[in-house]
Amino acid sequence: MRIQIAVVAIAVMLVGGENSQALADLQSATEDGAGSILLPEPTLQIGEGYVKYGDYIGSTPVDAQSVEFSQRIIKDIQIRFINNKDQLLDDKGQPIKGRTRKDFIISLLKLKPGQVFREDLLAADLQRLRRLESFNEVNVYREEDSSSVNIIYEIKERNFPSLILGGGNNDDVGLYGRVGYKDANVSGINDKLDATVQISGKDVQFNGQFTSLYRPQEPNRLGYSIRGFRNRNTSGTFNDDIRLSNGDKVREGRFGGSVGVLQSFDEWDTAISFNYTRISLRDQEYNVVQTDRLGSPLSVSGTGIDDLFTLSFAVSRDQRDRRDNPTQGSILTLSTEQAIPIGLGNISSNRLQGDYIHYLPVSWIGNGRQTDHPEMLAINLQIGTTIGNFPPADAFNIGGPDSVRGYGYGKIASGRSYGLVSVEYRFPIFHSIGGVLFTDLASDFGSSETVLGEPGVLRDKPGSGFGYGLGLRVKSSFGLIRGDFGISDQGELRFEVTTGQRF
């Protein structure tokens, strides 16, 4: 049985405190080469001195025996912050101060003081706030009489900024140390800074991105994103089944950056980015190489180095009830990336991708009880293809912990096209521990033969495969820890530990 354990970072939270949308994340993944929302029916149940909206309860002076339905006007909107102990006041009896600016929060709301109260807009506002990455929990309450409504939001923020310390050992650089910094609430307006530096005896790698999202309340201002990166690893396309002529594994280095503009239209978020990536293929000493042991080319240019200048466009519709640990809803992302034929390789291609995730709540064993691991079916559908010539290192590599579990990274296929289906049944075990039963299925649709040098064909990659297994999810103070034990259809067993959900 082959066992592979990835390093889990040790996080040290520092001083605590619009959603860093999936498009910024998609943009990062693209550069590195890798319906309507199901809301609870709004209900108004009056009796025993309370009003219940959805899953949230707030006090109201309404008489339980006599209710007059009329157009009530919003009198006031209040923003209250609570600490990790769910307290509104600190040790000195003063209101908890949040990092997020209250005027920024109110600017995101559709319901404003002086407007007629509407249940559907309240539900949409609640969902919008819950999707902000800087918020851990958002509850809404109402105080109302026959003519007016006060709306009260109680918000628990995440502990930002955070410092992430880690280290480990891999086949490429050996021992390494890693330092990361993350803040999803820069200046109290949910701008995001995410940076990581990794240092080893062989190399220094980094990845940094700053994102300032589009704000609907400032329609003349575009959001923007700036990113720079340098990384290296053993190649998923040219894996160790066929090595270089000197016996080394093929190393793959990437260096580049991007600038992008972001805007939203109704429920759709868009991003247009200009990207540059230099892909280089190297040996263990990091010398550039042109061919593998069989003489197959490793790059379009024939030099071992390819330049990718691309213009990308992505559109996303996020209907999850919350960004972190969603309980229901969906997110759809579509993207196209056009390569401009300049630089080494003179590459001209278009990369098309689609990604759809749906979260369907079920109550098969948990009876709908509230835990950190809600019971659900989670479904992920992905599809992609590349038109034109492209570096073989930029093929779609299928297999691995973020693809088909039970296989190593890129062990199923390195193709021009791919399709992937993943299904997970997630269920609670204890309050902070959850379980997962999963299955993944993917195929390159026979496209590996059209990749330059046919690296997948020469390495006997099957082209399609599936895996299944079970896993644990543990919520900790430094994020979600994921451990998956996967079994491939070829009988390979793999146990891998990383952070965050698979999707």
Coordinates of C-alpha atoms in Angstrom, one line a residue:
M1 CA 0.0 0.0 0.0
R2 CA 1.4 3.4 -1.0
I3 CA 1.1 6.0 1.6
Q4 CA 1.5 9.7 0.9
I5 CA 1.0 12.4 3.5
A6 CA 1.1 16.0 2.6
V7 CA 2.2 18.6 5.2
V8 CA -0.5 20.4 7.1
A9 CA 0.4 24.0 8.0
I10 CA 0.5 25.1 11.7
A11 CA -1.4 28.3 11.9
V12 CA -0.9 31.0 14.5
M13 CA -3.7 33.6 14.6
L14 CA -2.7 37.2 15.2
V15 CA -4.8 40.1 16.1
G16 CA -8.4 39.6 15.0
G17 CA -10.4 41.5 13.4
E18 CA -17.6 41.6 -0.8
N19 CA -16.5 38.1 -0.5
S20 CA -13.1 37.4 -2.2
Q21 CA -15.0 35.7 -4.9
A22 CA -14.3 32.5 -6.7
L23 CA -13.1 34.4 -9.7
A24 CA -10.0 35.6 -7.9
D25 CA -9.3 31.9 -6.9
L26 CA -10.0 30.7 -10.5
Q27 CA -7.6 33.3 -11.8
S28 CA -4.9 31.9 -9.6
A29 CA -5.6 28.3 -10.6
T30 CA -5.7 29.2 -14.3
E31 CA -2.3 30.9 -14.2
D32 CA -0.7 27.9 -12.5
G33 CA -2.1 25.7 -15.1
A34 CA -4.2 23.4 -12.6
G35 CA -30.3 27.8 -10.6
S36 CA -31.3 29.6 -7.9
I37 CA -30.4 29.4 -4.3
L38 CA -32.1 26.9 -2.0
L39 CA -33.1 29.2 0.8
P40 CA -35.5 28.2 3.6
E41 CA -38.9 29.6 2.9
P42 CA -39.3 33.0 4.7
T43 CA -41.8 32.5 7.4
L44 CA -43.4 34.8 9.9
Q45 CA -44.6 32.8 13.0
I46 CA -46.0 35.1 15.7
G47 CA -46.7 33.8 19.1
E48 CA -45.1 33.5 22.6
G49 CA -43.6 36.9 22.0
Y50 CA -41.2 36.2 19.1
V51 CA -40.8 36.5 15.4
K52 CA -38.9 33.7 13.6
Y53 CA -37.3 34.5 10.3
G54 CA -35.9 31.5 8.5
D55 CA -33.6 29.9 11.2
Y56 CA -33.2 33.0 13.3
I57 CA -35.3 34.3 16.2
G58 CA -35.6 37.8 17.4
S59 CA -37.8 39.6 19.9
T60 CA -40.9 41.6 18.8
P61 CA -43.7 43.4 20.7
V62 CA -46.4 42.1 18.2
D63 CA -49.6 40.9 19.8
A64 CA -49.9 37.1 19.1
Q65 CA -53.6 37.3 18.9
S66 CA -54.0 40.2 16.5
V67 CA -51.8 40.8 13.5
E68 CA -52.3 43.5 10.9
F69 CA -50.4 42.9 7.7
S70 CA -49.4 46.2 6.2
Q71 CA -46.4 47.8 4.4
R72 CA -44.0 48.4 7.3
I73 CA -41.2 50.9 6.8
I74 CA -37.7 50.2 7.8
K75 CA -36.9 52.6 10.7
D76 CA -33.3 51.6 11.4
I77 CA -30.6 49.1 10.6
Q78 CA -28.1 48.2 13.4
I79 CA -24.8 46.4 13.1
R80 CA -23.6 44.6 16.2
F81 CA -20.4 42.6 16.5
I82 CA -20.0 39.6 18.9
N83 CA -16.8 38.0 20.1
N84 CA -15.8 34.3 20.1
K85 CA -17.8 33.9 23.3
D86 CA -20.9 35.2 21.6
Q87 CA -20.8 38.3 23.8
L88 CA -21.9 41.8 22.6
L89 CA -19.9 43.5 25.3
D90 CA -16.2 43.3 26.3
D91 CA -14.8 43.0 29.8
K92 CA -15.2 46.7 30.3
G93 CA -18.9 46.6 29.4
Q94 CA -18.3 48.3 26.0
P95 CA -19.7 47.1 22.7
I96 CA -17.4 44.8 20.8
K97 CA -15.6 46.7 18.0
G98 CA -15.3 45.0 14.7
R99 CA -12.6 45.5 12.1
T100 CA -15.2 45.8 9.3
R101 CA -16.5 49.3 8.7
K102 CA -20.2 49.5 9.5
D103 CA -20.8 51.9 6.6
F104 CA -19.2 49.3 4.3
I105 CA -21.6 46.6 5.6
I106 CA -24.7 48.8 5.2
S107 CA -23.6 49.8 1.7
L108 CA -23.9 46.1 0.6
L109 CA -27.5 45.9 1.7
K110 CA -30.5 46.3 -0.6
L111 CA -32.8 47.2 2.3
K112 CA -32.2 50.7 3.5
P113 CA -33.9 52.8 6.2
G114 CA -37.0 54.5 4.8
Q115 CA -37.8 51.7 2.4
V116 CA -40.8 49.3 2.6
F117 CA -39.7 46.0 4.3
R118 CA -39.5 43.0 2.1
E119 CA -38.8 39.4 3.2
D120 CA -37.0 38.5 -0.1
L121 CA -34.6 41.4 0.1
L122 CA -33.8 40.6 3.8
A123 CA -33.0 37.0 2.7
A124 CA -30.8 38.2 -0.1
D125 CA -29.0 40.7 2.2
L126 CA -28.4 38.0 4.8
Q127 CA -27.0 35.7 2.1
R128 CA -24.7 38.4 0.8
L129 CA -23.2 39.1 4.2
R130 CA -22.7 35.4 4.9
R131 CA -20.6 35.0 1.8
L132 CA -18.0 37.6 2.9
E133 CA -14.8 35.8 3.7
S134 CA -14.1 38.0 6.7
F135 CA -17.3 36.9 8.5
N136 CA -17.6 33.7 10.5
E137 CA -21.3 34.0 11.4
V138 CA -24.1 36.4 10.6
N139 CA -27.5 36.4 12.2
V140 CA -30.4 38.8 11.6
Y141 CA -33.1 39.9 14.0
R142 CA -36.2 42.1 13.8
E143 CA -37.9 44.5 16.2
E144 CA -41.2 45.6 14.7
D145 CA -44.6 47.1 15.3
S146 CA -47.6 47.7 13.0
S147 CA -45.9 50.4 11.0
S148 CA -42.1 50.1 11.3
V149 CA -39.3 47.5 11.4
N150 CA -35.8 47.7 13.0
I151 CA -33.3 45.3 11.5
I152 CA -30.4 44.1 13.6
Y153 CA -27.4 42.2 12.3
E154 CA -25.2 40.4 14.7
I155 CA -21.8 39.5 13.2
K156 CA -18.9 37.3 14.4
E157 CA -15.8 38.1 12.4
R158 CA -13.0 35.7 11.5
N159 CA -9.6 36.2 13.1
F160 CA -7.7 38.2 10.5
P161 CA -4.9 38.8 9.9
S162 CA -3.3 35.4 10.3
L163 CA 0.2 34.1 10.2
I164 CA 0.8 30.5 8.9
L165 CA 4.0 28.7 9.7
G166 CA 4.8 25.3 8.2
G167 CA 7.4 23.1 6.7
G168 CA 8.1 19.6 5.4
N169 CA 10.0 17.5 2.9
N170 CA 9.3 16.7 -0.8
D171 CA 11.0 14.9 -3.7
D172 CA 12.1 18.1 -5.4
V173 CA 13.7 20.5 -2.9
G174 CA 14.0 18.3 0.2
L175 CA 13.4 20.0 3.5
Y176 CA 11.7 23.4 3.4
G177 CA 10.1 26.0 5.6
R178 CA 7.0 28.1 4.8
V179 CA 5.7 31.4 6.0
G180 CA 2.3 32.7 5.0
Y181 CA 0.3 35.8 5.7
K182 CA -3.4 36.2 5.0
D183 CA -5.9 39.0 5.6
A184 CA -9.3 39.0 4.0
N185 CA -10.4 42.4 5.6
V186 CA -7.7 44.9 4.7
S187 CA -8.8 48.5 5.7
G188 CA -12.1 47.1 7.0
I189 CA -13.6 46.8 3.5
N190 CA -12.9 43.2 2.7
D191 CA -9.9 43.8 0.5
K192 CA -7.7 40.7 0.5
L193 CA -4.0 40.1 0.8
D194 CA -2.6 36.5 0.6
A195 CA 1.1 35.9 0.5
T196 CA 3.4 32.8 1.0
V197 CA 7.2 32.4 0.9
Q198 CA 8.8 29.0 0.9
I199 CA 12.6 28.6 1.6
S200 CA 14.7 25.5 1.1
G201 CA 18.3 24.7 0.5
K202 CA 17.7 24.7 -3.2
D203 CA 15.2 27.4 -3.9
V204 CA 13.0 30.3 -2.8
Q205 CA 9.4 30.2 -3.9
F206 CA 6.7 32.8 -3.4
N207 CA 3.0 33.4 -4.2
G208 CA 1.3 36.8 -3.4
Q209 CA -2.0 38.3 -4.4
F210 CA -3.9 41.4 -3.5
T211 CA -7.6 41.7 -4.5
S212 CA -9.8 44.7 -4.1
L213 CA -13.3 43.6 -5.1
Y214 CA -15.9 45.5 -7.2
R215 CA -18.3 47.4 -5.0
P216 CA -21.8 47.8 -6.4
Q217 CA -22.3 51.0 -4.3
E218 CA -19.4 52.5 -6.3
P219 CA -20.4 51.7 -9.9
N220 CA -17.7 53.9 -11.5
R221 CA -14.9 52.0 -9.7
L222 CA -13.7 48.7 -11.0
G223 CA -12.3 46.0 -8.7
Y224 CA -8.8 44.8 -9.4
S225 CA -6.4 41.9 -8.6
I226 CA -2.6 41.8 -8.8
R227 CA -0.6 38.6 -8.4
G228 CA 3.0 37.4 -8.7
F229 CA 4.4 33.9 -8.2
R230 CA 7.4 31.7 -8.5
N231 CA 7.2 27.9 -7.8
R232 CA 8.7 24.6 -8.8
N233 CA 7.9 21.0 -8.3
T234 CA 8.2 17.6 -9.9
S235 CA 6.2 17.6 -13.1
G236 CA 2.7 16.0 -13.1
T237 CA 2.8 15.6 -16.9
F238 CA 6.3 14.2 -17.1
N239 CA 6.2 12.0 -14.0
D240 CA 8.9 9.5 -12.9
D241 CA 7.7 6.6 -15.2
I242 CA 10.0 8.1 -17.9
R243 CA 12.9 10.2 -16.6
L244 CA 15.6 12.4 -18.2
S245 CA 18.6 10.9 -19.8
N246 CA 20.7 11.5 -16.6
G247 CA 18.0 9.6 -14.6
D248 CA 16.6 12.7 -12.9
K249 CA 12.9 13.3 -12.5
V250 CA 11.6 16.2 -14.6
R251 CA 11.2 19.4 -12.5
E252 CA 8.7 22.0 -13.6
G253 CA 9.3 25.7 -12.8
R254 CA 6.7 28.5 -13.2
F255 CA 7.3 32.2 -12.8
G256 CA 4.9 35.1 -13.7
G257 CA 2.1 37.3 -12.6
S258 CA -1.2 38.9 -13.6
V259 CA -3.3 42.0 -13.4
G260 CA -7.1 41.9 -13.6
V261 CA -10.2 44.0 -13.4
L262 CA -13.4 42.8 -11.6
Q263 CA -17.0 43.8 -12.0
S264 CA -20.4 42.4 -11.1
F265 CA -23.7 42.5 -13.0
D266 CA -26.7 41.5 -11.0
E267 CA -25.9 38.0 -9.7
W268 CA -22.9 37.5 -12.1
D269 CA -19.3 38.3 -11.2
T270 CA -16.8 38.9 -14.0
A271 CA -13.0 39.1 -14.3
I272 CA -10.7 40.1 -17.2
S273 CA -7.0 39.5 -16.7
F274 CA -3.7 39.8 -18.5
N275 CA -1.4 36.9 -17.5
Y276 CA 2.2 35.9 -18.0
T277 CA 3.7 32.6 -17.1
R278 CA 7.2 31.2 -18.0
I279 CA 7.2 27.4 -17.9
S280 CA 10.7 25.8 -17.7
L281 CA 11.5 22.1 -17.5
R282 CA 14.7 21.2 -15.5
D283 CA 16.7 18.5 -13.9
Q284 CA 17.5 18.0 -10.2
E285 CA 20.2 20.6 -10.3
Y286 CA 17.7 23.0 -12.0
N287 CA 19.4 23.0 -15.4
V288 CA 17.1 23.5 -18.3
V289 CA 16.4 20.3 -20.4
Q290 CA 14.9 20.0 -23.8
T291 CA 13.9 16.3 -24.1
D292 CA 13.2 13.3 -21.9
R293 CA 15.1 9.9 -22.0
L294 CA 13.1 8.8 -25.1
G295 CA 13.9 12.1 -26.9
S296 CA 10.4 13.4 -26.6
P297 CA 10.1 17.3 -26.6
L298 CA 9.3 18.9 -23.2
S299 CA 8.3 22.3 -24.6
V300 CA 6.8 23.9 -27.7
S301 CA 9.8 26.1 -28.3
G302 CA 12.2 23.1 -28.2
T303 CA 14.4 25.0 -25.7
G304 CA 12.8 23.6 -22.5
I305 CA 11.2 27.0 -21.9
D306 CA 7.8 28.3 -23.1
D307 CA 6.3 31.7 -22.5
L308 CA 2.5 32.1 -22.1
F309 CA 1.0 35.5 -22.6
T310 CA -2.7 35.2 -22.1
L311 CA -5.9 37.2 -21.9
S312 CA -8.5 35.5 -19.8
F313 CA -12.2 36.2 -19.1
A314 CA -14.2 34.4 -16.4
V315 CA -17.8 34.7 -15.2
S316 CA -19.2 33.2 -12.0
R317 CA -22.6 33.0 -10.3
D318 CA -22.4 32.2 -6.6
Q319 CA -25.6 31.1 -5.0
R320 CA -24.1 29.4 -1.9
D321 CA -25.7 30.4 1.4
R322 CA -22.2 31.1 2.6
R323 CA -18.6 31.1 1.2
D324 CA -17.1 29.0 4.0
N325 CA -18.7 25.7 4.9
P326 CA -21.8 26.2 2.8
T327 CA -24.9 24.2 3.7
Q328 CA -26.8 24.6 0.4
G329 CA -26.8 26.4 -2.9
S330 CA -24.5 26.3 -5.9
I331 CA -21.6 28.0 -7.8
L332 CA -21.0 28.1 -11.5
T333 CA -17.8 29.3 -13.1
L334 CA -17.0 29.5 -16.8
S335 CA -13.7 30.8 -18.2
T336 CA -11.8 31.2 -21.5
E337 CA -8.1 32.0 -21.8
Q338 CA -6.6 33.1 -25.1
A339 CA -2.9 32.8 -25.6
I340 CA -1.1 35.6 -27.5
P341 CA 1.6 34.2 -29.8
I342 CA 4.6 36.2 -28.5
G343 CA 7.7 35.0 -26.6
L344 CA 9.4 31.6 -26.6
G345 CA 7.1 29.0 -28.3
N346 CA 5.0 31.5 -30.2
I347 CA 2.0 29.8 -28.6
S348 CA -1.5 30.5 -29.9
S349 CA -4.3 28.6 -28.1
N350 CA -7.6 29.0 -26.3
R351 CA -8.3 27.2 -23.0
L352 CA -12.0 26.7 -22.1
Q353 CA -13.2 25.5 -18.7
G354 CA -16.4 25.0 -16.8
D355 CA -16.9 24.2 -13.1
Y356 CA -20.2 23.6 -11.3
I357 CA -20.7 22.7 -7.7
H358 CA -24.0 22.0 -6.0
Y359 CA -24.7 21.5 -2.3
L360 CA -27.9 19.6 -1.5
P361 CA -28.9 19.3 2.2
V362 CA -30.1 15.9 3.4
S363 CA -31.2 14.5 6.8
W364 CA -30.5 10.8 6.6
I365 CA -28.7 10.4 9.9
G366 CA -28.3 13.8 11.5
N367 CA -31.9 14.9 11.7
G368 CA -30.9 18.4 10.6
R369 CA -29.1 19.3 13.8
Q370 CA -26.6 22.2 13.8
T371 CA -22.9 21.1 13.6
D372 CA -19.7 22.3 12.1
H373 CA -20.2 19.6 9.4
P374 CA -23.7 19.8 8.0
E375 CA -25.1 16.7 6.4
M376 CA -25.4 17.0 2.6
L377 CA -24.6 15.7 -0.8
A378 CA -22.0 17.7 -2.6
I379 CA -21.6 17.3 -6.4
N380 CA -18.8 18.7 -8.6
L381 CA -18.9 18.7 -12.4
Q382 CA -15.8 19.9 -14.4
I383 CA -15.1 20.0 -18.1
G384 CA -12.3 21.6 -20.1
T385 CA -10.5 21.6 -23.5
T386 CA -7.7 23.5 -25.2
I387 CA -7.9 24.6 -28.8
G388 CA -4.6 25.1 -30.7
N389 CA -1.0 24.4 -29.7
F390 CA 0.0 24.5 -26.0
P391 CA 3.0 23.4 -23.8
P392 CA 2.7 19.7 -22.8
A393 CA 3.4 20.8 -19.2
D394 CA 0.1 22.8 -19.4
A395 CA -2.0 19.7 -20.3
F396 CA -4.9 18.8 -18.0
N397 CA -3.4 16.4 -15.5
I398 CA -6.0 14.0 -14.0
G399 CA -5.5 12.3 -10.7
G400 CA -4.6 13.3 -7.2
P401 CA -6.1 14.7 -4.0
D402 CA -7.9 17.5 -5.8
S403 CA -9.0 15.4 -8.8
V404 CA -9.5 11.6 -8.6
R405 CA -8.5 10.4 -5.2
G406 CA -6.8 7.0 -5.0
Y407 CA -4.5 8.0 -7.8
G408 CA -1.3 10.1 -7.6
Y409 CA -1.1 13.5 -9.2
G410 CA -1.4 13.3 -13.0
K411 CA -1.4 9.4 -13.0
I412 CA -4.6 9.0 -14.9
A413 CA -4.0 11.3 -17.9
S414 CA -2.3 14.3 -19.3
G415 CA -4.8 15.4 -22.0
R416 CA -6.0 18.2 -24.2
S417 CA -9.5 17.8 -22.8
Y418 CA -11.0 16.3 -19.6
G419 CA -14.2 15.7 -17.8
L420 CA -14.6 15.1 -14.0
V421 CA -17.5 14.1 -11.8
S422 CA -17.1 14.0 -8.0
V423 CA -19.8 13.1 -5.5
E424 CA -19.5 13.4 -1.7
Y425 CA -21.8 12.4 1.1
R426 CA -20.8 14.6 4.1
F427 CA -22.1 13.8 7.5
P428 CA -21.5 14.9 11.1
I429 CA -19.7 12.6 13.6
F430 CA -19.1 15.0 16.5
H431 CA -19.7 18.7 16.6
S432 CA -16.2 19.5 15.2
I433 CA -15.5 16.3 13.3
G434 CA -17.3 15.1 10.2
G435 CA -17.1 12.2 7.8
V436 CA -17.1 11.9 4.0
L437 CA -17.9 9.1 1.6
F438 CA -16.7 10.0 -1.9
T439 CA -16.3 8.8 -5.4
D440 CA -14.5 10.5 -8.3
L441 CA -14.6 9.7 -12.0
A442 CA -12.6 11.4 -14.8
S443 CA -11.6 10.9 -18.4
D444 CA -9.4 12.7 -21.1
F445 CA -11.9 11.6 -23.8
G446 CA -8.9 10.1 -25.7
S447 CA -7.2 13.5 -26.1
S448 CA -3.8 12.5 -24.7
E449 CA -2.7 11.5 -28.2
T450 CA -3.0 15.1 -29.4
V451 CA -0.6 16.5 -26.8
L452 CA 2.9 17.4 -28.1
G453 CA 5.2 14.4 -27.5
E454 CA 2.3 12.3 -26.2
P455 CA 3.7 12.3 -22.6
G456 CA 0.6 10.5 -21.2
V457 CA 0.5 7.8 -23.9
L458 CA 4.2 7.0 -23.6
R459 CA 3.9 6.8 -19.8
D460 CA 1.0 4.3 -20.1
K461 CA -1.5 6.5 -18.4
P462 CA -4.9 4.9 -18.7
G463 CA -6.8 8.0 -19.9
S464 CA -9.7 7.5 -17.6
G465 CA -10.3 6.1 -14.1
F466 CA -12.3 6.4 -10.9
G467 CA -11.6 6.3 -7.2
Y468 CA -13.7 6.0 -4.0
G469 CA -13.1 6.0 -0.3
L470 CA -13.8 7.7 2.9
G471 CA -12.4 10.7 4.8
L472 CA -12.4 12.7 8.0
R473 CA -12.9 16.5 8.3
V474 CA -11.7 18.2 11.5
K475 CA -12.4 21.8 12.2
S476 CA -9.5 23.4 14.1
S477 CA -8.4 26.9 15.1
F478 CA -6.3 27.1 12.0
G479 CA -8.8 25.8 9.4
L480 CA -10.3 22.6 8.2
I481 CA -8.0 19.5 8.1
R482 CA -8.9 17.0 5.4
G483 CA -7.8 13.4 5.5
D484 CA -8.9 11.1 2.6
F485 CA -8.3 7.4 2.2
G486 CA -8.8 6.6 -1.5
I487 CA -8.9 3.4 -3.5
S488 CA -8.4 3.5 -7.3
D489 CA -10.1 1.2 -9.8
Q490 CA -6.6 -0.3 -10.3
G491 CA -6.3 -1.3 -6.7
E492 CA -4.0 1.4 -5.5
L493 CA -4.5 2.7 -2.0
R494 CA -3.5 6.3 -1.0
F495 CA -4.0 8.3 2.2
E496 CA -3.5 12.0 1.9
V497 CA -3.8 14.8 4.4
T498 CA -4.3 18.4 3.4
T499 CA -6.4 21.4 4.3
G500 CA -9.8 22.6 3.1
Q501 CA -12.6 20.7 1.4
R502 CA -12.0 19.0 -1.9
F503 CA -14.7 21.4 -3.3

